[in-house]
Short mmCIF file of C-alpha atoms in Angstrom, two decimals:
data_model
loop_
_atom_site.label_atom_id
_atom_site.label_comp_id
_atom_site.label_asym_id
_atom_site.label_seq_id
_atom_site.Cartn_x
_atom_site.Cartn_y
_atom_site.Cartn_z
CA UNK A 1 95.55 12.51 247.19
CA UNK A 2 95.35 16.25 246.71
CA UNK A 3 91.93 17.82 246.35
CA UNK A 4 91.23 20.44 243.72
CA UNK A 5 90.51 24.02 244.76
CA UNK A 6 86.82 24.79 245.24
CA UNK A 7 86.67 27.05 242.19
CA UNK A 8 88.22 24.28 240.08
CA UNK A 9 85.54 21.87 241.26
CA UNK A 10 82.90 24.39 240.25
CA UNK A 11 84.46 24.88 236.81
CA UNK A 12 84.70 21.12 236.31
CA UNK A 13 81.06 20.69 237.29
CA UNK A 14 80.00 23.36 234.81
CA UNK A 15 81.96 21.62 232.05
CA UNK A 16 80.30 18.31 232.89
CA UNK A 17 76.85 19.90 232.87
CA UNK A 18 77.56 21.65 229.58
CA UNK A 19 78.79 18.43 227.99
CA UNK A 20 75.71 16.62 229.27
CA UNK A 21 73.45 19.30 227.80
CA UNK A 22 75.19 19.10 224.44
CA UNK A 23 74.97 15.32 224.45
CA UNK A 24 71.28 15.55 225.29
CA UNK A 25 70.69 17.90 222.38
CA UNK A 26 72.80 16.01 219.86
CA UNK A 27 70.46 14.79 217.18
CA UNK A 28 70.90 11.51 215.32
CA UNK A 29 72.47 11.76 211.89
CA UNK A 30 70.23 9.04 210.48
CA UNK A 31 66.64 7.95 210.89
CA UNK A 32 65.15 4.52 210.29
CA UNK A 33 61.70 3.38 209.24
CA UNK A 34 60.53 0.00 208.01
CA UNK A 35 64.07 -1.30 207.82
CA UNK A 36 65.26 1.67 205.74
CA UNK A 37 67.88 4.14 206.93
CA UNK A 38 67.98 7.72 205.65
CA UNK A 39 69.40 11.09 206.75
CA UNK A 40 67.51 12.66 209.64
CA UNK A 41 66.05 16.07 208.89
CA UNK A 42 67.19 19.25 210.61
CA UNK A 43 64.95 22.00 211.97
CA UNK A 44 66.11 24.23 209.11
CA UNK A 45 65.02 21.58 206.61
CA UNK A 46 61.67 21.25 208.35
CA UNK A 47 61.21 25.01 208.01
CA UNK A 48 61.97 24.66 204.30
CA UNK A 49 59.42 21.84 204.06
CA UNK A 50 56.75 24.02 205.65
CA UNK A 51 57.69 26.99 203.47
CA UNK A 52 57.14 24.83 200.40
CA UNK A 53 53.48 24.37 201.32
CA UNK A 54 53.00 28.15 201.50
CA UNK A 55 55.11 29.18 198.50
CA UNK A 56 52.55 28.14 195.87
CA UNK A 57 50.51 30.94 194.24
CA UNK A 58 48.14 32.41 196.85
CA UNK A 59 49.89 30.27 199.46
CA UNK A 60 49.49 32.91 202.18
CA UNK A 61 45.77 33.03 201.37
CA UNK A 62 43.60 30.25 200.03
CA UNK A 63 45.54 26.99 199.81
CA UNK A 64 43.33 24.36 198.13
CA UNK A 65 46.30 22.20 197.13
CA UNK A 66 47.07 21.21 200.72
CA UNK A 67 43.67 21.22 202.42
CA UNK A 68 40.57 19.14 201.59
CA UNK A 69 37.70 20.82 199.77
CA UNK A 70 35.46 20.35 202.79
CA UNK A 71 37.79 22.13 205.21
CA UNK A 72 36.10 24.99 207.12
CA UNK A 73 39.11 27.11 206.17
CA UNK A 74 41.68 26.72 203.43
CA UNK A 75 43.87 29.54 204.73
CA UNK A 76 46.80 27.35 205.78
CA UNK A 77 49.11 30.14 206.96
CA UNK A 78 46.49 31.62 209.28
CA UNK A 79 45.55 28.16 210.55
CA UNK A 80 49.16 27.36 211.43
CA UNK A 81 49.38 30.62 213.35
CA UNK A 82 46.10 29.96 215.14
CA UNK A 83 47.24 26.46 216.11
CA UNK A 84 50.31 27.77 217.95
CA UNK A 85 48.10 29.87 220.21
CA UNK A 86 45.67 27.03 220.82
CA UNK A 87 48.50 24.60 221.60
CA UNK A 88 49.36 26.56 224.76
CA UNK A 89 45.78 27.51 225.64
CA UNK A 90 45.62 25.10 228.58
CA UNK A 91 48.64 26.60 230.32
CA UNK A 92 48.02 26.90 234.05
CA UNK A 93 49.98 29.67 235.81
CA UNK A 94 49.44 27.79 239.09
CA UNK A 95 51.67 25.07 237.65
CA UNK A 96 54.11 27.07 235.49
CA UNK A 97 56.62 24.24 235.09
CA UNK A 98 54.07 21.88 233.55
CA UNK A 99 54.46 21.68 229.76
CA UNK A 100 51.18 21.98 227.89
CA UNK A 101 52.48 22.22 224.33
CA UNK A 102 52.19 19.38 221.84
CA UNK A 103 48.82 18.14 223.06
CA UNK A 104 46.70 20.06 220.54
CA UNK A 105 46.27 16.95 218.33
CA UNK A 106 44.51 15.32 221.32
CA UNK A 107 41.95 18.13 221.60
CA UNK A 108 40.97 18.80 218.01
CA UNK A 109 37.38 17.78 218.74
CA UNK A 110 36.89 20.65 221.20
CA UNK A 111 34.76 23.55 220.00
CA UNK A 112 37.53 26.11 220.43
CA UNK A 113 39.73 24.11 218.01
CA UNK A 114 37.16 23.84 215.21
CA UNK A 115 38.79 23.98 211.79
CA UNK A 116 42.31 23.13 212.94
CA UNK A 117 42.24 19.34 212.46
CA UNK A 118 42.83 19.34 208.70
CA UNK A 119 45.74 21.76 208.99
CA UNK A 120 47.70 20.54 212.02
CA UNK A 121 51.39 20.97 211.20
CA UNK A 122 52.34 17.38 212.04
CA UNK A 123 50.41 16.29 208.92
CA UNK A 124 52.69 18.23 206.59
CA UNK A 125 56.09 16.60 207.15
CA UNK A 126 57.07 13.03 208.13
CA UNK A 127 57.82 12.74 211.83
CA UNK A 128 60.05 9.71 211.17
CA UNK A 129 62.40 12.01 209.25
CA UNK A 130 61.99 15.18 211.30
CA UNK A 131 62.12 13.76 214.81
CA UNK A 132 61.10 16.87 216.72
CA UNK A 133 58.45 17.39 219.36
CA UNK A 134 54.89 18.11 218.31
CA UNK A 135 55.28 21.40 220.16
CA UNK A 136 58.20 22.36 217.90
CA UNK A 137 56.25 21.32 214.79
CA UNK A 138 53.29 23.50 215.71
CA UNK A 139 55.36 26.51 216.78
CA UNK A 140 57.55 26.25 213.68
CA UNK A 141 54.57 26.12 211.33
CA UNK A 142 53.31 29.35 212.88
CA UNK A 143 56.67 31.09 212.74
CA UNK A 144 57.23 30.12 209.10
CA UNK A 145 53.78 31.52 208.28
CA UNK A 146 54.59 34.81 209.99
CA UNK A 147 57.90 35.36 208.18
CA UNK A 148 56.99 33.91 204.78
CA UNK A 149 53.83 36.03 204.65
CA UNK A 150 55.70 39.29 205.23
CA UNK A 151 56.09 39.49 209.00
CA UNK A 152 59.17 39.65 211.21
CA UNK A 153 62.07 37.22 210.90
CA UNK A 154 63.38 36.04 214.27
CA UNK A 155 65.21 33.12 215.84
CA UNK A 156 63.25 29.92 216.36
CA UNK A 157 63.43 28.46 219.86
CA UNK A 158 63.70 24.68 219.52
CA UNK A 159 63.72 21.65 221.80
CA UNK A 160 60.32 22.31 223.34
CA UNK A 161 59.06 19.44 225.45
CA UNK A 162 55.73 17.80 224.68
CA UNK A 163 53.36 17.48 227.61
CA UNK A 164 52.61 13.91 228.70
CA UNK A 165 49.53 12.47 227.03
CA UNK A 166 47.83 11.92 230.39
CA UNK A 167 48.23 15.52 231.56
CA UNK A 168 44.96 16.38 233.39
CA UNK A 169 43.16 19.48 232.15
CA UNK A 170 39.70 18.85 233.60
CA UNK A 171 39.98 22.03 235.65
CA UNK A 172 40.42 24.16 232.53
CA UNK A 173 37.41 23.65 230.27
CA UNK A 174 37.10 26.15 227.46
CA UNK A 175 40.39 27.73 228.51
CA UNK A 176 40.62 29.98 225.47
CA UNK A 177 38.27 32.88 224.68
CA UNK A 178 35.03 31.88 222.97
CA UNK A 179 34.23 34.76 220.66
CA UNK A 180 30.67 33.58 220.14
CA UNK A 181 29.48 33.39 223.75
CA UNK A 182 32.02 35.05 226.07
CA UNK A 183 31.76 38.69 227.01
CA UNK A 184 34.77 40.82 226.16
CA UNK A 185 35.68 41.05 229.85
CA UNK A 186 35.61 37.26 230.21
CA UNK A 187 37.75 36.82 227.10
CA UNK A 188 40.23 39.31 228.49
CA UNK A 189 40.35 37.49 231.84
CA UNK A 190 41.10 34.22 230.05
CA UNK A 191 44.02 35.89 228.31
CA UNK A 192 45.26 37.40 231.56
CA UNK A 193 45.23 33.85 232.96
CA UNK A 194 47.92 32.99 230.41
CA UNK A 195 50.06 35.74 231.90
CA UNK A 196 49.60 38.13 228.99
CA UNK A 197 49.72 41.90 229.45
CA UNK A 198 47.43 44.34 227.64
CA UNK A 199 50.19 44.98 225.12
CA UNK A 200 50.69 41.26 224.50
CA UNK A 201 46.94 40.72 224.10
CA UNK A 202 46.84 43.41 221.41
CA UNK A 203 49.86 41.86 219.70
CA UNK A 204 48.87 38.20 219.84
CA UNK A 205 45.13 38.55 219.26
CA UNK A 206 44.66 41.51 216.95
CA UNK A 207 48.20 41.33 215.55
CA UNK A 208 47.78 37.68 214.62
CA UNK A 209 44.53 38.56 212.89
CA UNK A 210 46.66 40.34 210.32
CA UNK A 211 46.40 36.98 208.55
CA UNK A 212 43.19 35.21 207.63
CA UNK A 213 39.55 35.82 208.41
CA UNK A 214 36.33 34.41 209.82
CA UNK A 215 34.34 31.58 208.22
CA UNK A 216 30.61 30.99 208.48
CA UNK A 217 31.18 27.31 209.33
CA UNK A 218 33.29 28.00 212.42
CA UNK A 219 32.22 31.59 213.24
CA UNK A 220 28.56 31.97 212.23
CA UNK A 221 28.16 34.68 214.89
CA UNK A 222 30.69 36.84 213.02
CA UNK A 223 29.83 36.27 209.36
CA UNK A 224 27.49 34.52 206.95
CA UNK A 225 30.19 34.46 204.29
CA UNK A 226 32.45 31.60 203.32
CA UNK A 227 35.35 33.92 204.11
CA UNK A 228 35.24 37.30 205.83
CA UNK A 229 38.72 38.84 205.94
CA UNK A 230 39.85 40.43 209.19
CA UNK A 231 41.40 43.29 207.23
CA UNK A 232 41.94 44.31 203.62
CA UNK A 233 45.26 42.46 203.33
CA UNK A 234 44.47 39.06 204.88
CA UNK A 235 47.32 37.33 203.06
CA UNK A 236 49.98 39.75 204.30
CA UNK A 237 51.33 39.91 207.83
CA UNK A 238 51.41 43.68 208.32
CA UNK A 239 49.94 46.46 210.46
CA UNK A 240 46.91 47.16 208.24
CA UNK A 241 44.54 45.60 210.77
CA UNK A 242 45.56 48.25 213.33
CA UNK A 243 45.00 51.05 210.82
CA UNK A 244 41.52 49.76 210.05
CA UNK A 245 40.66 49.20 213.72
CA UNK A 246 41.71 52.77 214.40
CA UNK A 247 39.15 53.74 211.75
CA UNK A 248 36.45 51.67 213.49
CA UNK A 249 36.49 48.42 211.50
CA UNK A 250 36.47 45.01 213.20
CA UNK A 251 35.05 41.54 212.53
CA UNK A 252 35.35 39.46 215.71
CA UNK A 253 33.88 40.44 219.06
CA UNK A 254 37.26 40.24 220.74
CA UNK A 255 38.86 42.65 218.26
CA UNK A 256 35.87 44.98 218.57
CA UNK A 257 36.26 44.88 222.34
CA UNK A 258 39.98 45.61 222.10
CA UNK A 259 39.20 48.49 219.74
CA UNK A 260 36.85 50.09 222.30
CA UNK A 261 39.00 49.34 225.36
CA UNK A 262 40.77 52.49 226.53
CA UNK A 263 43.52 50.38 228.12
CA UNK A 264 44.38 48.95 224.69
CA UNK A 265 44.13 52.16 222.64
CA UNK A 266 47.76 53.18 223.15
CA UNK A 267 49.00 49.99 221.54
CA UNK A 268 46.58 50.14 218.63
CA UNK A 269 47.70 53.70 217.90
CA UNK A 270 51.38 52.74 218.16
CA UNK A 271 51.19 49.74 215.86
CA UNK A 272 48.93 51.49 213.37
CA UNK A 273 51.58 54.15 212.91
CA UNK A 274 54.76 52.07 213.34
CA UNK A 275 54.94 48.67 211.65
CA UNK A 276 58.58 48.18 212.69
CA UNK A 277 57.56 48.49 216.35
CA UNK A 278 54.75 46.00 215.76
CA UNK A 279 57.14 43.47 214.22
CA UNK A 280 59.73 43.87 216.98
CA UNK A 281 57.21 43.53 219.80
CA UNK A 282 55.30 40.73 218.09
CA UNK A 283 58.39 38.53 217.87
CA UNK A 284 58.93 38.90 221.62
CA UNK A 285 55.28 38.23 222.44
CA UNK A 286 55.14 35.21 220.12
CA UNK A 287 58.12 33.58 221.80
CA UNK A 288 56.62 34.22 225.24
CA UNK A 289 53.39 32.58 224.15
CA UNK A 290 55.01 29.63 222.38
CA UNK A 291 57.26 28.92 225.38
CA UNK A 292 54.55 28.85 228.05
CA UNK A 293 55.16 25.90 230.38
CA UNK A 294 58.63 25.26 228.96
CA UNK A 295 62.00 25.37 230.72
CA UNK A 296 63.43 28.21 228.66
CA UNK A 297 66.98 27.42 229.79
CA UNK A 298 66.76 24.16 227.82
CA UNK A 299 65.67 25.85 224.59
CA UNK A 300 68.09 26.69 221.81
CA UNK A 301 67.83 29.59 219.37
CA UNK A 302 68.16 28.71 215.69
CA UNK A 303 68.47 31.22 212.86
CA UNK A 304 66.00 30.42 210.09
CA UNK A 305 66.26 31.56 206.49
CA UNK A 306 62.60 31.78 205.48
CA UNK A 307 62.00 33.63 202.19
CA UNK A 308 59.15 36.09 201.76
CA UNK A 309 56.31 34.93 199.52
CA UNK A 310 56.50 36.03 195.88
CA UNK A 311 53.83 38.51 194.75
CA UNK A 312 52.86 38.80 198.40
CA UNK A 313 51.20 42.22 198.35
CA UNK A 314 49.20 41.64 195.17
CA UNK A 315 48.03 38.18 196.22
CA UNK A 316 47.44 39.26 199.80
CA UNK A 317 44.90 41.99 199.13
CA UNK A 318 41.23 41.56 199.92
CA UNK A 319 40.11 41.62 196.29
CA UNK A 320 42.67 38.99 195.39
CA UNK A 321 41.40 36.82 198.24
CA UNK A 322 37.81 37.13 197.12
CA UNK A 323 38.74 36.42 193.54
CA UNK A 324 40.86 33.39 194.35
CA UNK A 325 37.96 31.73 196.16
CA UNK A 326 34.98 32.53 193.96
CA UNK A 327 35.68 34.54 190.82
CA UNK A 328 37.32 34.35 187.41
CA UNK A 329 40.56 36.22 186.89
CA UNK A 330 41.77 38.10 183.82
CA UNK A 331 44.91 40.13 183.29
CA UNK A 332 44.21 43.67 182.13
CA UNK A 333 47.29 44.47 180.08
CA UNK A 334 46.08 47.96 179.16
CA UNK A 335 45.68 49.23 182.70
CA UNK A 336 48.52 47.23 184.20
CA UNK A 337 46.15 45.80 186.78
CA UNK A 338 44.19 42.65 187.45
CA UNK A 339 40.46 42.53 186.83
CA UNK A 340 38.08 40.40 188.87
CA UNK A 341 34.50 39.80 187.74
CA UNK A 342 32.50 38.97 190.83
CA UNK A 343 28.69 38.68 191.04
CA UNK A 344 28.27 40.76 187.89
CA UNK A 345 30.51 43.59 189.12
CA UNK A 346 33.92 44.39 187.71
CA UNK A 347 36.58 45.17 190.25
CA UNK A 348 39.93 46.59 189.19
CA UNK A 349 42.88 46.04 191.45
CA UNK A 350 45.78 48.27 190.53
CA UNK A 351 49.23 46.85 191.03
CA UNK A 352 50.41 50.17 192.41
CA UNK A 353 47.60 50.46 194.99
CA UNK A 354 47.49 47.01 196.57
CA UNK A 355 45.57 47.89 199.73
CA UNK A 356 41.85 48.59 199.27
CA UNK A 357 39.86 49.82 202.25
CA UNK A 358 36.11 49.42 202.67
#
């Protein structure tokens, strides 16, 4: 029997490995539950499902339709983004091949995860239909929020592996920064532990705070208000937060520390003046964060078609946020703006000047 040349053996082995990888990734056409069979959902359809929860009026801001009245926060988009960061917070660089993603639902009672329980992405689409890892659910919810609320559109990396339920994390208590009690230096060291550079810290911490705000229930050290926006466009993923930090405005201790840190100043200046650079770099930093502990060679890039939220800029302004949570709204047809009567004062938000700075 004649043996094949060595290079032919190598080529054959590569073909076998490729076929095995494809077979491993092939998803079932149908799903079953309770004796019923129905088409299995794709990752693109799951993205559409998530988008539907954010596409309602004010969906990138206050989302009372999808979150209970007693929720510490009803800002679903910002919560989905926050959850993605917290899902990898227990990553241990001493064990880089150990998946940590997908375990966030097991740690919702920890102080650092306060406010996330009601908004965890796995609650918003049936797992029996969309049979993806919890890690993919959480990362996808965050990425849909970013793009739908005006941020960058980039490929979604799917097929993340969930960490085993019995993964020990006793050596990593309070792994993420605690804005209420940690010094800025300690918070920064915790972020360095995740393998983040100064640039990536600016992107993923301050950049992510482009959406949402602080709440007195979960962040009483930062505000005594039901909702204190991080910037004047908390329902729009944009670079406004960098512009306002450059002017000296911050809400959380970690952002205030970043603002005063000379090592971070270069990046704040860059992203305040160049939103395109912010979007480009943020997409790279987000994928690095979301893939911590994963075998990136087993991930697959998928192009998502996530539409941008309608009336995003008008709804996403600070005055619109305040009005949607606690004030009556009237359309001012004479001025072409929207009037908000709040605590006896009349605010006028012009359609042509959507960003209001304080």
